[in-house]
XYZ file of C-alpha atoms in Angstrom:
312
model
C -33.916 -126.779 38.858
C -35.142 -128.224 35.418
C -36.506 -131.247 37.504
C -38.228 -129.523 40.190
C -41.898 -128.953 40.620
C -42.674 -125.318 40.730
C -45.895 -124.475 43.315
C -47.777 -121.457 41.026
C -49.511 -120.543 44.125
C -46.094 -120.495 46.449
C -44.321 -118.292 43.670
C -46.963 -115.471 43.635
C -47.455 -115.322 47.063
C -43.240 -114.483 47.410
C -43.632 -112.144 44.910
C -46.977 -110.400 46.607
C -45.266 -110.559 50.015
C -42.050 -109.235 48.191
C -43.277 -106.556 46.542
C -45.561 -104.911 49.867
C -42.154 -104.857 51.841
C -40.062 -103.519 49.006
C -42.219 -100.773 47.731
C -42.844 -99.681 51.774
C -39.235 -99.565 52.013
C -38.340 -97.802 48.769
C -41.746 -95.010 47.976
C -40.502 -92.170 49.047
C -36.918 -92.462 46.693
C -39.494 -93.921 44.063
C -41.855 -89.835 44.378
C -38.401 -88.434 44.156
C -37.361 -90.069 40.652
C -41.054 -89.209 39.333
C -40.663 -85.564 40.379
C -37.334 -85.080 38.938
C -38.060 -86.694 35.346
C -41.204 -84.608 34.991
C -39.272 -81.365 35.660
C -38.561 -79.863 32.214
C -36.326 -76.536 31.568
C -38.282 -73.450 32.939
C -39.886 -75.212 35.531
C -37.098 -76.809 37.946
C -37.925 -77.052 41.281
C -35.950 -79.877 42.709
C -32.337 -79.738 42.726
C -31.502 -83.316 43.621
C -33.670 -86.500 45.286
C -32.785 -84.767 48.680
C -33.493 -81.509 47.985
C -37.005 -82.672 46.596
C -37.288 -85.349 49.374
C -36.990 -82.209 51.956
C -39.507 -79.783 50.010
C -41.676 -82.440 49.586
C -41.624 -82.839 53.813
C -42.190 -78.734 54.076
C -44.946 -78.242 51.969
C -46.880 -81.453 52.371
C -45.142 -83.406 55.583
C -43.951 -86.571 56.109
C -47.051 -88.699 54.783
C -46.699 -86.198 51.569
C -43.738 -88.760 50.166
C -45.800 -91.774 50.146
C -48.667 -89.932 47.657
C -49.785 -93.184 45.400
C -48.531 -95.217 47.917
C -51.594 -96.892 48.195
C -52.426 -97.821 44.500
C -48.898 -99.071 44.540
C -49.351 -101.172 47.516
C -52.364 -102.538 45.980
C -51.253 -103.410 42.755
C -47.323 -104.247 42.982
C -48.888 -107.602 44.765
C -50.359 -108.722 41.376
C -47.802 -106.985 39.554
C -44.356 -108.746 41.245
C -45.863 -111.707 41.703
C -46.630 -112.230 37.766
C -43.325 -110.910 36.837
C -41.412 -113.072 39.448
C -43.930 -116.550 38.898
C -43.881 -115.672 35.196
C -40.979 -115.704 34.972
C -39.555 -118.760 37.426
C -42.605 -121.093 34.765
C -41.034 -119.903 31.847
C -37.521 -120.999 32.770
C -39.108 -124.010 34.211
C -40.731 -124.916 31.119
C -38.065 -123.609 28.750
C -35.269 -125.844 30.713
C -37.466 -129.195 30.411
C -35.822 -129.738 26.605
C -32.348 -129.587 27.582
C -30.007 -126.998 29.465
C -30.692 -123.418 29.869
C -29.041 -121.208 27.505
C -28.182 -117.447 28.134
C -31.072 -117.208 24.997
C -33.913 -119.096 26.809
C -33.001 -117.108 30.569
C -33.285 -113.782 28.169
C -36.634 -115.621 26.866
C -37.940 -115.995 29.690
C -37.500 -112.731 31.377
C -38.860 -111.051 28.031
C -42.142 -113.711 28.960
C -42.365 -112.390 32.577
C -42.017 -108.559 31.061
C -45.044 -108.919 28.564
C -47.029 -110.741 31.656
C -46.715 -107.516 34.231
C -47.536 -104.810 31.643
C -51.115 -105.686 32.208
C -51.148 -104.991 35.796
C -48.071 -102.296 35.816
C -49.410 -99.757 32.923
C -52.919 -98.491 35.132
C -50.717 -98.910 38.419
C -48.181 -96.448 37.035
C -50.637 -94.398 35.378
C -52.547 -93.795 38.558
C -48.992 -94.042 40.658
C -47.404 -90.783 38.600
C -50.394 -88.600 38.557
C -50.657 -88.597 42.397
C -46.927 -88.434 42.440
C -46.672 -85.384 40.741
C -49.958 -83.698 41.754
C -47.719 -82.533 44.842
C -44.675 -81.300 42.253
C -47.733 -78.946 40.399
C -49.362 -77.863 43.721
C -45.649 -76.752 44.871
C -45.017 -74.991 41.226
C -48.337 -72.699 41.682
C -46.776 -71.737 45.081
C -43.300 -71.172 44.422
C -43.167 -70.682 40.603
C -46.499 -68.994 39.872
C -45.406 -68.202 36.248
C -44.955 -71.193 35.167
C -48.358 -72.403 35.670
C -51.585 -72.009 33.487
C -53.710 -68.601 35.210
C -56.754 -70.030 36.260
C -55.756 -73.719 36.361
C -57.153 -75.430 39.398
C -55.597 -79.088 40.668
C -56.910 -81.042 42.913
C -54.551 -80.874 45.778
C -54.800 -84.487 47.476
C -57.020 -86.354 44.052
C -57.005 -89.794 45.382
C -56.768 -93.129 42.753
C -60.657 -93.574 42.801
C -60.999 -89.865 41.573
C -58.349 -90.160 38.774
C -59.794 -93.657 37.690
C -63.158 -92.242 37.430
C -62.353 -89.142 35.747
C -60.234 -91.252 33.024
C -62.403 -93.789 32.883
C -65.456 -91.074 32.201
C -63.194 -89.080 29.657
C -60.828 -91.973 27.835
C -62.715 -94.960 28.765
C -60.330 -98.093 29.741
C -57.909 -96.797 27.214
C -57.095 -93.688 29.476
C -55.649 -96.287 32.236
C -53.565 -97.653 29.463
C -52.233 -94.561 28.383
C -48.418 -94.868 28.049
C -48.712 -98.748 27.227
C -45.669 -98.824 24.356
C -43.442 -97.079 26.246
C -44.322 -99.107 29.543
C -43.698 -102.565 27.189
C -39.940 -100.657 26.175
C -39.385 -99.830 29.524
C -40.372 -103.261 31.448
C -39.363 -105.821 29.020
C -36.334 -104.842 28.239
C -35.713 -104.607 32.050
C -36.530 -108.489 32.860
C -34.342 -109.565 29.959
C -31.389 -107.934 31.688
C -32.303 -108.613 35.066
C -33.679 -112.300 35.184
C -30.740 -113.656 33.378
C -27.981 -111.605 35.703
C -29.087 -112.110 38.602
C -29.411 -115.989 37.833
C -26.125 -115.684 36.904
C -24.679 -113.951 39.623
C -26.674 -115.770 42.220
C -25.603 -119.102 40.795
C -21.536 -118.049 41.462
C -22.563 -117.843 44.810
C -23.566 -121.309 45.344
C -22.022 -122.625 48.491
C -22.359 -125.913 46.842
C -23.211 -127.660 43.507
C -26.885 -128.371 44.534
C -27.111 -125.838 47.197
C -29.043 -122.678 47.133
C -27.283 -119.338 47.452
C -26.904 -118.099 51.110
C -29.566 -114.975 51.709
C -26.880 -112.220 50.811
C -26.010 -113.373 47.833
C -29.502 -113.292 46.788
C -29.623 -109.994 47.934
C -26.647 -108.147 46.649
C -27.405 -110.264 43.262
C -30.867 -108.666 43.053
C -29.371 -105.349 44.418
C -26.941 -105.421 41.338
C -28.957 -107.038 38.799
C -31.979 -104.389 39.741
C -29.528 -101.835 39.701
C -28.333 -102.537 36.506
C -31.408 -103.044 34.454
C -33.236 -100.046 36.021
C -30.145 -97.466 34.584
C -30.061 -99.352 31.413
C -33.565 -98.750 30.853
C -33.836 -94.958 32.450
C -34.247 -93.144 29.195
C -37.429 -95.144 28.447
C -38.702 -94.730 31.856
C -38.609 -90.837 31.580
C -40.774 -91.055 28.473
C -42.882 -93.175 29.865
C -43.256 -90.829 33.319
C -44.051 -87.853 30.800
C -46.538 -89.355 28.582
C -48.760 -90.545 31.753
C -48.843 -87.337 33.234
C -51.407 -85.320 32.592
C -51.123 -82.190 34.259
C -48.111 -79.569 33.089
C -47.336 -76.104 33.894
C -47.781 -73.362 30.753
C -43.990 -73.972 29.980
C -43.912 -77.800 29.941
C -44.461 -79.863 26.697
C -47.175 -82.069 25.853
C -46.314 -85.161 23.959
C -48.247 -87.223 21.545
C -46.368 -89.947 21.250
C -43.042 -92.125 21.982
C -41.482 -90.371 18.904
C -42.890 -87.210 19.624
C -41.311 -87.352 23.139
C -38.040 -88.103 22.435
C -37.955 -85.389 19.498
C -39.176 -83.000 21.900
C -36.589 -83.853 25.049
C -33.680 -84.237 22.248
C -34.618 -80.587 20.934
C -35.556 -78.602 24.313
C -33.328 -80.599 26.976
C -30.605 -82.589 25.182
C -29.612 -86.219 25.794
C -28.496 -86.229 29.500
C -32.466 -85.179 30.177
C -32.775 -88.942 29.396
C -30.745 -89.982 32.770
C -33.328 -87.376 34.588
C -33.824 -89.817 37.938
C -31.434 -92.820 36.867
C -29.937 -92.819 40.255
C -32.975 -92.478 42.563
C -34.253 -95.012 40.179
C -31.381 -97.413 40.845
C -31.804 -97.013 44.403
C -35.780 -97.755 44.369
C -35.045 -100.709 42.533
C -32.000 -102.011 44.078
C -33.679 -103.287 47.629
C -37.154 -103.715 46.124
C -35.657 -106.458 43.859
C -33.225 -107.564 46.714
C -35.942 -107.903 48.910
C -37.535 -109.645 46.938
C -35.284 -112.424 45.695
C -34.656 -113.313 49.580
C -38.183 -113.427 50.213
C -38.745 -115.692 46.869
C -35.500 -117.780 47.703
C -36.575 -118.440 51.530
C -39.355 -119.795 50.226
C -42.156 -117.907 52.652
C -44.950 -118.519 51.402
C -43.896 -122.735 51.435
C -43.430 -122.286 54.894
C -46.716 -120.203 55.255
C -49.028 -122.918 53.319
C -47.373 -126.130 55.137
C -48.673 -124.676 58.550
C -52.332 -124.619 56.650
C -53.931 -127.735 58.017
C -54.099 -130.779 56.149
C -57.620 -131.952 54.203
C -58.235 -135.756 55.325
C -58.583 -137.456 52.180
């Protein structure tokens, strides 16, 4: 692989590709694990993923569990296809001086992490408030107490609403809102993942030169996704609760990282920091699955040598 030319263009039109079919797949799972690590003592209205999955159906039908669905659509292209490219030239490049270590995969991953926070911070900022705006909606409904008398919410806000209303209030600043926690969260993830799935895609090599068969690249992104995504849970429920904006009277605010995890210690305990590690396992499971067999097919190769040829 050190010897190989890498096509730029090929790699992030996989990971665009991979990321629209994944994130289709997956959204509804993906609602569930932001509704469950917003809930916070006083204020529990989902039981499990399928209990929340099947109010969520109720109250605002079927369409109700792909709220954000559209931001996320239009930004996961960008954002997987950075991580995955980023991440595929810095192994490339790291690899050129010799063999690559377990150091220089972790390296690289950490590379591809730092890359995606640009797109992914706004994208999840936008992503969770329409998310939850469905969780509050349902609370005013079902659990009138526990939110503010006289608070209105804008029942369906769509992402050019939000963007505006940030924008107009925070300026860009308000779209990067949760940007530390999103760097803890992300690169952390890609040096786990990047390097295990490499590894566990490479034992199933059919030969020494040969690429993996498709299920290997599967069930090694399925594990490798799975892995990283549990590992990295706690951060991802601080993150979820310092990008949402709207709470009901008994929820905290937080003003920070620190001030988050103080506040969830105190009020919730420790296990509040697994809130949504299995629904977030299974969102990220397939997507990255997906993903690796649409990168590892090669797709988009076989997309741009049907383009016709330029006479020279």
């Amino acid at each position: 692989m050190a010897d190989k030319q890498i096509s730029l263009p090929a790699k992030l039109i996989n990971g665009g590709i991979a990321g629209l079919i994944g994130v289709t797949c997956v959204f509804p799972i993906d609602l569930a694990k932001t509704r469950l690590q917003n809930q916070q003592n006083g204020s529990r209205l989902y039981t499990s993923m399928s209990d929340c999955l099947i109010k969520t159906i109720r109250s605002e039908g079927y369409f109700g569990m792909y709220r954000g669905a559209a931001v996320n659509l239009t930004l996961v292209t960008p954002e997987k296809a950075i991580k995955l490219a980023a991440n595929d030239f810095f192994r490339h490049h790291l690899s050129k001086d010799g063999k690559l270590t377990l150091f220089k995969e972790m390296l690289a991953g950490c590379g591809a992490g730092t890359c995606q926070v640009i797109v992914t911070t706004p994208m999840e900022m936008l992503k969770i408030q329409l998310q939850d705006a469905g969780r509050i909606e349902a609370q005013r409904k079902l659990m009138p107490e526990t939110v503010p008398a006289g608070t209105v919410f804008a029942k369906s806000p769509t992402a050019m609403q939000l963007t505006r209303e940030l924008l107009k209030e925070k300026g860009i600043a308000g779209l990067y809102k949760g940007l530390g926690a999103t760097i803890l969260r992300d690169v952390p993830f890609s040096i786990i993942y990047f390097p295990l799935f490499a590894n566990l895609n490479e034992l199933g090599k059919r030969g020494v030169d040969g690429p993996a068969p498709f299920y290997v690249s599967f069930l090694s992104g399925c594990l490798a996704g799975s892995t990283a995504a549990v590992a990295v849970n706690p951060v991802d429920v601080i993150k979820t609760r310092l990008q949402s904006l709207n709470r009901g009277s008994t929820e905290d605010t937080y003003s920070g990282v620190t001030d988050c995890i103080r506040k969830i210690m105190r009020n919730e305990g420790p296990s509040a920091f697994l809130k949504g590690a299995y629904c977030r396992a299974l969102v990220i499971a397939p997507l990255f699955g997906i993903a690796q067999v649409i990168y590892f097919l090669g797709v988009a190769e076989y997309l741009i040598a049907l383009l016709p040829k330029r006479d020279n």
